[in-house]
């Protein structure tokens, strides 16, 4: 009889070793350890034995049951683990598949550049002031010290609505507007907006573009302040290592007038096609506000002084983002606009 | 303005300053050097020389070739072969440019002016050890007719680069730099910048002829336009070519040599900046009824007057134009161009030389109207000092004596009705510091101004500066500041940050809200675009129903448009956005864009238009991009755009925004709505009408478009919400489904539910709209998810049931709704 028990244990152990999933394990358990399982029955069959054999057989039968139960538990643990792993494997994804993206919108590069400029100048106490795009000849030219037929008017190719009304050629009329609005306060203002020129559209020129004018009027404002402000701007905008030079120039509404050049961001001043081999890039026109303009704004030039500057937003963006064609800005091809962050 | 360095050096010693450094100094001082042409900088000093022909032999095998032997300072003269027609057998003594084998020259026969190395060759059996060069081979000009013949005094054996090499600065001069439209003007600047003396002498003339008195009848009839008229008379000139050195300088400066008399007038203009005109004295007629002397009358043109200018074109004149007339009629347009009749010709012997001063503004206007931008008008139009006329007249007359063999009549005819006043500017050192932010001593200031030829008188810290007569641009202390800054050097002025009082700071709510809207819309997945303000009525008209077109009177029109596509100012952003969508949909499947910008509306009786700000959006194409997880995305429609608008209204705190059906172009009836804020229409949106889509060449997918009155949105926006406390007691969710007439707007039902459920009903969200079987025709089923919640207690089932019942009864009563099981 004990031989039968050994044979049963061997057989059950061998079968258990073959079990590879939880379902087969449950069948195995039912067959051997269930209520009607062979091992359970064998244990129960002890009563039918002669009393002398009962202790030995009973002990062995319980030992066999105990060992098989332990083996079952161990096997169950292993199979559960395997099952979990299998489930995980089945749920794994190809992490290189593209994700589900929310719709993404961006701001136009001119807007992004304007915002950067706003940030830099508002930190210095400049406030944003806007004025109209269709201007009188008076504001666009005359009050800026350019009477009719002044030779400097040739510097701006102008769209006329009629002899008294023009598309503003620069944001400079805003100087007069802001002075008349704020007099007699000191002023630090930047004046952004669209400007228009009678110019053929080419890679380098557009008939519409954005400009930002800057104006500071106070009782102690000097050319040195203009220099410092422009250097601060250039370094914030283009990097702390930037160098500027100030070159004498001419605008009827500033005296003295300067062009502000920055060392070329591409070649660092050695000369390349971007800087037309000069090593310098023109970034702004500037100067001390002409006494006539101050007076036209309501400020006594003997008491007040001021500086003004103007720069083209698309030009700044082109330099910063290495854009080679200004026409990209207003043709609004999404393949261009989508490249900005 | 082209400035040859060799010419400049005649008036100022530049020492050992390099060409690049000089260019930079000029640029920084306001005379922007936009180009530097280096002539002959590539000519090999060991291989190209000034040579002299000692003999010319015939070529044994070719009639058209000759064999000049040239002395060039080498061990012995060399013989070369040439086909130049200006070298003939028997010639001797001509100075030429000789290139030895190994020299680099331009291939005279190549189209692209390629450079090649000169090799010793045999031409028709005769060995040529070098070459006598043409201007083209040296890169001097395109001339290849014959070889370059140098002046007789050219030093034999000198490297050609040293004799003929030059540097030409191309200056881009701003309008205030009228004084620099001459070599002496530029030299004066260089002298001041370098602190070196200007080597210019006051011109004199050797007048040996009878006095000019009585030989010309001069009158300035319109002295407001002619401050001065000076004339010299030179008799017995012989017309011919001008000397080589003068032709060379004119060419380098960009002018074409003509003959000795014309060249002299141009040369003196380039030298001093004063335009001159030479009349053939014998062509000038006396006044009617007189036989002598010839008359010159400076007057405005008469109505309908015409004249033919030097270039052979008949010009229609107007009464604003100033003319030079003789006794019979116009002979020149003052300061612009001479007339054909009185032009100097081969036969001319006696010259009346005009050196006059004309009003700058009038001259510019005349040149613009006639579209004649001549060298003379470029200078007169910028302004010239009247003091200049006599100098230039003397200088030119003397050159005509020296180079054309003329005899100068004694004296000048000189009418000077409006003499130039000396301008004085008084300022203090404190003013310099106030404007430039740098402290300069009186000595420093006076030194700079004296270098610029100002006469200074100092009283303590006050400086009285007398402006030199050639400086018409300096009138006030600010002008002096610029002179000081540019000569002192902008690089030496310190850089400081604004330390002045901070002005009162104000917020700019309009801009802040605009920028906020930009961010909201970008957050909704829309890309910002910026389109042109200028458009055409044709493009605007695409938005209108068939048969209608925009009224030009509603638009602002440019008087001088660039093209007909950019002739009118836009009144809306709609057309620009649809055109942008159409352009992109040709290569991109999906477009979601918006624009914020001004539009322009003429106002009756007002000079300037209104410039309201608008916001527009356009959306078309698949809702999601085609992807592995979305292989068949659906197209966006009315409700995609409406969703964006709802988000925008919510973010602007405009809970009261209401939507009503709209029926107007360019929208599709039944799929368009206006957005109301209170009584005002804030905007309109919807799907675009197929006819309009066709005109914009849009694809067949639904295209959604919206336009808002941005100023109204900004004005109405409530940017600061009042925040409610979070609920402390749980809510109870219930659904309700009602059947109503199809025409009843869902929003009306929702509002009725909210009304009846107040105050415990917090939300009613529509989650199903059903029409079809099981529902009577002309009816629809609307299902709402309701949330009841009280701020102070947990609601009982009984309370909720009571409210629910009240809602049902209200809907039945007001909308004839029935409850659906
Ligand atoms: Zn560069």
PDB file of C-alpha atoms and ligand atoms in Angstrom, chain A residues 263-281, ligand 1:
ATOM      1  CA  UNK A 263      28.461  93.330 -34.734  1.00  0.00           C
ATOM      2  CA  UNK A 264      27.335  90.637 -37.149  1.00  0.00           C
ATOM      3  CA  UNK A 265      25.694  87.738 -35.315  1.00  0.00           C
ATOM      4  CA  UNK A 266      26.741  85.307 -38.022  1.00  0.00           C
ATOM      5  CA  UNK A 267      30.414  86.099 -38.537  1.00  0.00           C
ATOM      6  CA  UNK A 268      31.135  88.063 -35.370  1.00  0.00           C
ATOM      7  CA  UNK A 269      32.473  90.980 -37.371  1.00  0.00           C
ATOM      8  CA  UNK A 270      34.815  89.187 -39.748  1.00  0.00           C
ATOM      9  CA  UNK A 271      32.527  89.853 -42.710  1.00  0.00           C
ATOM     10  CA  UNK A 272      30.030  87.571 -44.446  1.00  0.00           C
ATOM     11  CA  UNK A 273      27.135  87.799 -46.857  1.00  0.00           C
ATOM     12  CA  UNK A 274      24.611  88.627 -44.095  1.00  0.00           C
ATOM     13  CA  UNK A 275      26.521  91.796 -43.133  1.00  0.00           C
ATOM     14  CA  UNK A 276      27.485  92.512 -46.757  1.00  0.00           C
ATOM     15  CA  UNK A 277      31.106  91.960 -45.693  1.00  0.00           C
ATOM     16  CA  UNK A 278      31.141  94.942 -43.375  1.00  0.00           C
ATOM     17  CA  UNK A 279      31.008  92.984 -40.112  1.00  0.00           C
ATOM     18  CA  UNK A 280      28.115  95.185 -38.964  1.00  0.00           C
ATOM     19  CA  UNK A 281      24.355  94.918 -39.083  1.00  0.00           C
TER      20      UNK A 281
HETATM   21 ZN1  LIG C   1      28.701  88.928 -41.063  1.00  0.00          ZN
END
